[in-house]
Amino acid sequence: AQSVTQLDSQVPVFEEAPVELRCNYSSSVSVYLFWYVQYPNQGLQLLLKYLSGSTLVKGINGFEAEFNKSQTSFHLRKPSVHISDTAEYFCAVSPWMDSSYKLIFGSGTRLLVRP
Amino acid sequence: DTGVSQDPRHKITKRGQNVTFRCDPISEHNRLYWYRQTLGQGPEFLTYFQNEAQLEKSRLLSDRFSAERPKGSFSTLEIQRTEQGDSAMYLCASSPLAGAPGETQYFGPGTRLLVL
């Protein structure tokens, strides 16, 4: 079975400061890794994903994440946040061998950007 | 593409009533997923379709839940004899082609259900 842990339920940060949202996963098989963002009253939107290759993945809106296999982590970073980045962020995994390709999500981290 | 749409966006019902939600995926997307998201939690997988075939159902999907995708286009999720524990956001997602490893799932805005 797979599980995803997002230890920080909320991360407050000032505008233009850097931010890191942490994600750790547990799995007995290899997984694909995703970060989704959920703005109020909107559906989840893909920020980035790691399938293979370079462990540093760049996504939309200036976000990037680094896959660390030994630490089973996939932390999300942004060097300078904006007020508009205030949203809920979800880390998710999808097992390679599961033909459903369903997503297994963490409990989310609410990023609160203050002026 | 117009995106994944869901209807209704909000539903309030009394315990014991039946409710039905609709999801319209992105045109020509073969895979359609249903997830449930409770307050303070991430979405949890319920079921998915490849075209009109329902290929997997989660243990979360009790006998009171049924989903269909006639003709491989829109999908409906019905909950019979609703319980207060069914209160949640129900999310629909679709993915293109036949479903490939790591393929992006595109989510709708969800239907928020409140059972009184």
PDB file of N, CA and C in Angstrom, chain A residues 32 34 36 38 41-46 49 51 88 90 94 96 98-108, chain B residues 9 31 33 35 37 40-45 48 56 89 91 98-109:
ATOM      1  N   TYR A  32       4.952   7.287  -9.423  1.00  0.00           N
ATOM      2  CA  TYR A  32       5.037   8.604 -10.034  1.00  0.00           C
ATOM      3  C   TYR A  32       4.588   9.601  -8.974  1.00  0.00           C
ATOM      4  N   PHE A  34       3.299  13.685  -7.956  1.00  0.00           N
ATOM      5  CA  PHE A  34       2.574  14.845  -8.471  1.00  0.00           C
ATOM      6  C   PHE A  34       2.405  15.889  -7.356  1.00  0.00           C
ATOM      7  N   TYR A  36      -0.482  18.990  -6.926  1.00  0.00           N
ATOM      8  CA  TYR A  36      -1.657  19.685  -7.417  1.00  0.00           C
ATOM      9  C   TYR A  36      -1.936  20.878  -6.518  1.00  0.00           C
ATOM     10  N   GLN A  38      -5.107  23.623  -5.350  1.00  0.00           N
ATOM     11  CA  GLN A  38      -6.561  23.822  -5.335  1.00  0.00           C
ATOM     12  C   GLN A  38      -6.856  25.234  -4.839  1.00  0.00           C
ATOM     13  N   ASN A  41     -12.984  27.256  -4.534  1.00  0.00           N
ATOM     14  CA  ASN A  41     -14.085  27.059  -5.479  1.00  0.00           C
ATOM     15  C   ASN A  41     -13.629  26.628  -6.873  1.00  0.00           C
ATOM     16  N   GLN A  42     -12.448  26.053  -6.939  1.00  0.00           N
ATOM     17  CA  GLN A  42     -11.955  25.549  -8.219  1.00  0.00           C
ATOM     18  C   GLN A  42     -11.498  24.109  -8.056  1.00  0.00           C
ATOM     19  N   GLY A  43     -11.348  23.438  -9.189  1.00  0.00           N
ATOM     20  CA  GLY A  43     -10.852  22.072  -9.168  1.00  0.00           C
ATOM     21  C   GLY A  43      -9.350  22.039  -8.971  1.00  0.00           C
ATOM     22  N   LEU A  44      -8.827  20.847  -8.724  1.00  0.00           N
ATOM     23  CA  LEU A  44      -7.389  20.693  -8.578  1.00  0.00           C
ATOM     24  C   LEU A  44      -6.705  20.898  -9.929  1.00  0.00           C
ATOM     25  N   GLN A  45      -5.579  21.576  -9.883  1.00  0.00           N
ATOM     26  CA  GLN A  45      -4.810  21.869 -11.096  1.00  0.00           C
ATOM     27  C   GLN A  45      -3.399  21.319 -10.923  1.00  0.00           C
ATOM     28  N   LEU A  46      -2.897  20.639 -11.938  1.00  0.00           N
ATOM     29  CA  LEU A  46      -1.562  20.069 -11.853  1.00  0.00           C
ATOM     30  C   LEU A  46      -0.494  21.165 -11.879  1.00  0.00           C
ATOM     31  N   LYS A  49       4.898  17.230 -12.211  1.00  0.00           N
ATOM     32  CA  LYS A  49       4.936  15.799 -11.937  1.00  0.00           C
ATOM     33  C   LYS A  49       6.314  15.256 -12.237  1.00  0.00           C
ATOM     34  N   LEU A  51       8.080  11.777 -13.459  1.00  0.00           N
ATOM     35  CA  LEU A  51       7.871  10.443 -14.021  1.00  0.00           C
ATOM     36  C   LEU A  51       9.187   9.675 -14.047  1.00  0.00           C
ATOM     37  N   GLU A  88      -4.533  25.677  -1.451  1.00  0.00           N
ATOM     38  CA  GLU A  88      -4.240  24.384  -0.836  1.00  0.00           C
ATOM     39  C   GLU A  88      -3.393  23.584  -1.821  1.00  0.00           C
ATOM     40  N   PHE A  90      -1.586  19.885  -2.743  1.00  0.00           N
ATOM     41  CA  PHE A  90      -1.656  18.458  -2.471  1.00  0.00           C
ATOM     42  C   PHE A  90      -0.548  17.723  -3.200  1.00  0.00           C
ATOM     43  N   SER A  94       1.239   7.862  -7.661  1.00  0.00           N
ATOM     44  CA  SER A  94       0.517   6.882  -8.457  1.00  0.00           C
ATOM     45  C   SER A  94       1.470   5.718  -8.705  1.00  0.00           C
ATOM     46  N   TRP A  96       3.482   2.676 -10.164  1.00  0.00           N
ATOM     47  CA  TRP A  96       3.811   2.296 -11.542  1.00  0.00           C
ATOM     48  C   TRP A  96       2.955   1.134 -12.017  1.00  0.00           C
ATOM     49  N   ASP A  98       0.109  -0.107 -11.039  1.00  0.00           N
ATOM     50  CA  ASP A  98      -1.336  -0.075 -10.883  1.00  0.00           C
ATOM     51  C   ASP A  98      -1.957   0.451 -12.165  1.00  0.00           C
ATOM     52  N   SER A  99      -2.636  -0.409 -12.885  1.00  0.00           N
ATOM     53  CA  SER A  99      -3.172  -0.023 -14.196  1.00  0.00           C
ATOM     54  C   SER A  99      -4.295   1.007 -14.112  1.00  0.00           C
ATOM     55  N   SER A 100      -4.813   1.251 -12.920  1.00  0.00           N
ATOM     56  CA  SER A 100      -5.840   2.281 -12.792  1.00  0.00           C
ATOM     57  C   SER A 100      -5.228   3.673 -12.872  1.00  0.00           C
ATOM     58  N   TYR A 101      -3.961   3.800 -12.537  1.00  0.00           N
ATOM     59  CA  TYR A 101      -3.259   5.094 -12.492  1.00  0.00           C
ATOM     60  C   TYR A 101      -3.955   6.072 -11.555  1.00  0.00           C
ATOM     61  N   LYS A 102      -4.640   5.515 -10.554  1.00  0.00           N
ATOM     62  CA  LYS A 102      -5.319   6.399  -9.609  1.00  0.00           C
ATOM     63  C   LYS A 102      -4.291   7.148  -8.778  1.00  0.00           C
ATOM     64  N   LEU A 103      -4.710   8.290  -8.247  1.00  0.00           N
ATOM     65  CA  LEU A 103      -3.856   9.131  -7.432  1.00  0.00           C
ATOM     66  C   LEU A 103      -4.149   8.894  -5.959  1.00  0.00           C
ATOM     67  N   ILE A 104      -3.083   8.823  -5.177  1.00  0.00           N
ATOM     68  CA  ILE A 104      -3.184   8.709  -3.719  1.00  0.00           C
ATOM     69  C   ILE A 104      -2.627  10.006  -3.163  1.00  0.00           C
ATOM     70  N   PHE A 105      -3.502  10.755  -2.490  1.00  0.00           N
ATOM     71  CA  PHE A 105      -3.172  12.106  -2.061  1.00  0.00           C
ATOM     72  C   PHE A 105      -2.760  12.169  -0.601  1.00  0.00           C
ATOM     73  N   GLY A 106      -1.949  13.185  -0.284  1.00  0.00           N
ATOM     74  CA  GLY A 106      -1.729  13.570   1.093  1.00  0.00           C
ATOM     75  C   GLY A 106      -2.884  14.436   1.571  1.00  0.00           C
ATOM     76  N   SER A 107      -2.795  14.864   2.820  1.00  0.00           N
ATOM     77  CA  SER A 107      -3.900  15.616   3.417  1.00  0.00           C
ATOM     78  C   SER A 107      -3.863  17.101   3.076  1.00  0.00           C
ATOM     79  N   GLY A 108      -2.829  17.529   2.382  1.00  0.00           N
ATOM     80  CA  GLY A 108      -2.783  18.898   1.908  1.00  0.00           C
ATOM     81  C   GLY A 108      -2.056  19.855   2.840  1.00  0.00           C
TER      82      GLY A 108
ATOM     83  N   ARG B   9     -23.162  22.060  -8.283  1.00  0.00           N
ATOM     84  CA  ARG B   9     -21.976  22.440  -7.532  1.00  0.00           C
ATOM     85  C   ARG B   9     -22.186  22.246  -6.033  1.00  0.00           C
ATOM     86  N   ARG B  31     -10.680   8.077 -19.924  1.00  0.00           N
ATOM     87  CA  ARG B  31     -10.714   7.678 -18.513  1.00  0.00           C
ATOM     88  C   ARG B  31     -11.443   8.734 -17.694  1.00  0.00           C
ATOM     89  N   TYR B  33     -12.537   9.436 -13.522  1.00  0.00           N
ATOM     90  CA  TYR B  33     -12.325   9.052 -12.129  1.00  0.00           C
ATOM     91  C   TYR B  33     -13.290   9.813 -11.219  1.00  0.00           C
ATOM     92  N   TYR B  35     -13.478  10.868  -7.092  1.00  0.00           N
ATOM     93  CA  TYR B  35     -12.794  10.948  -5.807  1.00  0.00           C
ATOM     94  C   TYR B  35     -13.736  11.611  -4.795  1.00  0.00           C
ATOM     95  N   GLN B  37     -13.557  13.981  -1.204  1.00  0.00           N
ATOM     96  CA  GLN B  37     -12.685  14.786  -0.354  1.00  0.00           C
ATOM     97  C   GLN B  37     -13.466  15.283   0.846  1.00  0.00           C
ATOM     98  N   GLY B  40     -10.534  18.900   5.410  1.00  0.00           N
ATOM     99  CA  GLY B  40      -9.200  18.755   5.973  1.00  0.00           C
ATOM    100  C   GLY B  40      -8.407  17.579   5.462  1.00  0.00           C
ATOM    101  N   GLN B  41      -8.947  16.887   4.466  1.00  0.00           N
ATOM    102  CA  GLN B  41      -8.256  15.723   3.918  1.00  0.00           C
ATOM    103  C   GLN B  41      -8.037  15.879   2.425  1.00  0.00           C
ATOM    104  N   GLY B  42      -7.138  15.068   1.899  1.00  0.00           N
ATOM    105  CA  GLY B  42      -6.961  15.045   0.462  1.00  0.00           C
ATOM    106  C   GLY B  42      -8.010  14.166  -0.197  1.00  0.00           C
ATOM    107  N   PRO B  43      -8.157  14.286  -1.500  1.00  0.00           N
ATOM    108  CA  PRO B  43      -9.118  13.432  -2.208  1.00  0.00           C
ATOM    109  C   PRO B  43      -8.767  11.948  -2.068  1.00  0.00           C
ATOM    110  N   GLU B  44      -9.817  11.125  -2.003  1.00  0.00           N
ATOM    111  CA  GLU B  44      -9.647   9.674  -1.942  1.00  0.00           C
ATOM    112  C   GLU B  44     -10.338   9.041  -3.137  1.00  0.00           C
ATOM    113  N   PHE B  45      -9.672   8.092  -3.755  1.00  0.00           N
ATOM    114  CA  PHE B  45     -10.188   7.426  -4.935  1.00  0.00           C
ATOM    115  C   PHE B  45     -11.446   6.630  -4.606  1.00  0.00           C
ATOM    116  N   TYR B  48     -13.219   4.233 -11.136  1.00  0.00           N
ATOM    117  CA  TYR B  48     -12.861   4.830 -12.407  1.00  0.00           C
ATOM    118  C   TYR B  48     -13.421   4.025 -13.577  1.00  0.00           C
ATOM    119  N   GLU B  56     -12.704  -0.470 -11.627  1.00  0.00           N
ATOM    120  CA  GLU B  56     -12.276  -0.646 -10.240  1.00  0.00           C
ATOM    121  C   GLU B  56     -13.149   0.192  -9.331  1.00  0.00           C
ATOM    122  N   MET B  89     -16.928  16.640  -0.480  1.00  0.00           N
ATOM    123  CA  MET B  89     -16.819  17.149  -1.839  1.00  0.00           C
ATOM    124  C   MET B  89     -16.559  15.951  -2.750  1.00  0.00           C
ATOM    125  N   LEU B  91     -15.370  14.788  -6.312  1.00  0.00           N
ATOM    126  CA  LEU B  91     -14.577  15.303  -7.425  1.00  0.00           C
ATOM    127  C   LEU B  91     -14.553  14.315  -8.576  1.00  0.00           C
ATOM    128  N   ALA B  98      -5.933   6.325 -23.631  1.00  0.00           N
ATOM    129  CA  ALA B  98      -6.351   5.096 -22.957  1.00  0.00           C
ATOM    130  C   ALA B  98      -5.854   5.043 -21.529  1.00  0.00           C
ATOM    131  N   GLY B  99      -5.301   6.125 -21.077  1.00  0.00           N
ATOM    132  CA  GLY B  99      -4.742   6.109 -19.737  1.00  0.00           C
ATOM    133  C   GLY B  99      -3.331   5.574 -19.779  1.00  0.00           C
ATOM    134  N   ALA B 100      -2.382   6.416 -19.508  1.00  0.00           N
ATOM    135  CA  ALA B 100      -0.987   6.000 -19.553  1.00  0.00           C
ATOM    136  C   ALA B 100      -0.352   6.312 -18.212  1.00  0.00           C
ATOM    137  N   PRO B 101       0.680   5.592 -17.841  1.00  0.00           N
ATOM    138  CA  PRO B 101       1.340   5.858 -16.567  1.00  0.00           C
ATOM    139  C   PRO B 101       1.737   7.313 -16.437  1.00  0.00           C
ATOM    140  N   GLY B 102       1.378   7.898 -15.324  1.00  0.00           N
ATOM    141  CA  GLY B 102       1.757   9.274 -15.087  1.00  0.00           C
ATOM    142  C   GLY B 102       0.952  10.295 -15.851  1.00  0.00           C
ATOM    143  N   GLU B 103      -0.095   9.831 -16.549  1.00  0.00           N
ATOM    144  CA  GLU B 103      -0.900  10.764 -17.340  1.00  0.00           C
ATOM    145  C   GLU B 103      -1.609  11.759 -16.429  1.00  0.00           C
ATOM    146  N   THR B 104      -1.705  12.988 -16.885  1.00  0.00           N
ATOM    147  CA  THR B 104      -2.331  14.025 -16.069  1.00  0.00           C
ATOM    148  C   THR B 104      -3.831  13.793 -15.972  1.00  0.00           C
ATOM    149  N   GLN B 105      -4.360  13.903 -14.781  1.00  0.00           N
ATOM    150  CA  GLN B 105      -5.799  13.889 -14.576  1.00  0.00           C
ATOM    151  C   GLN B 105      -6.268  15.336 -14.423  1.00  0.00           C
ATOM    152  N   TYR B 106      -7.346  15.647 -15.128  1.00  0.00           N
ATOM    153  CA  TYR B 106      -7.909  16.994 -15.111  1.00  0.00           C
ATOM    154  C   TYR B 106      -9.176  16.955 -14.257  1.00  0.00           C
ATOM    155  N   PHE B 107      -9.193  17.812 -13.241  1.00  0.00           N
ATOM    156  CA  PHE B 107     -10.265  17.760 -12.265  1.00  0.00           C
ATOM    157  C   PHE B 107     -11.344  18.797 -12.538  1.00  0.00           C
ATOM    158  N   GLY B 108     -12.569  18.423 -12.219  1.00  0.00           N
ATOM    159  CA  GLY B 108     -13.674  19.360 -12.214  1.00  0.00           C
ATOM    160  C   GLY B 108     -13.713  20.117 -10.900  1.00  0.00           C
ATOM    161  N   PRO B 109     -14.652  21.079 -10.786  1.00  0.00           N
ATOM    162  CA  PRO B 109     -14.733  21.914  -9.575  1.00  0.00           C
ATOM    163  C   PRO B 109     -15.339  21.199  -8.380  1.00  0.00           C
TER     164      PRO B 109
END
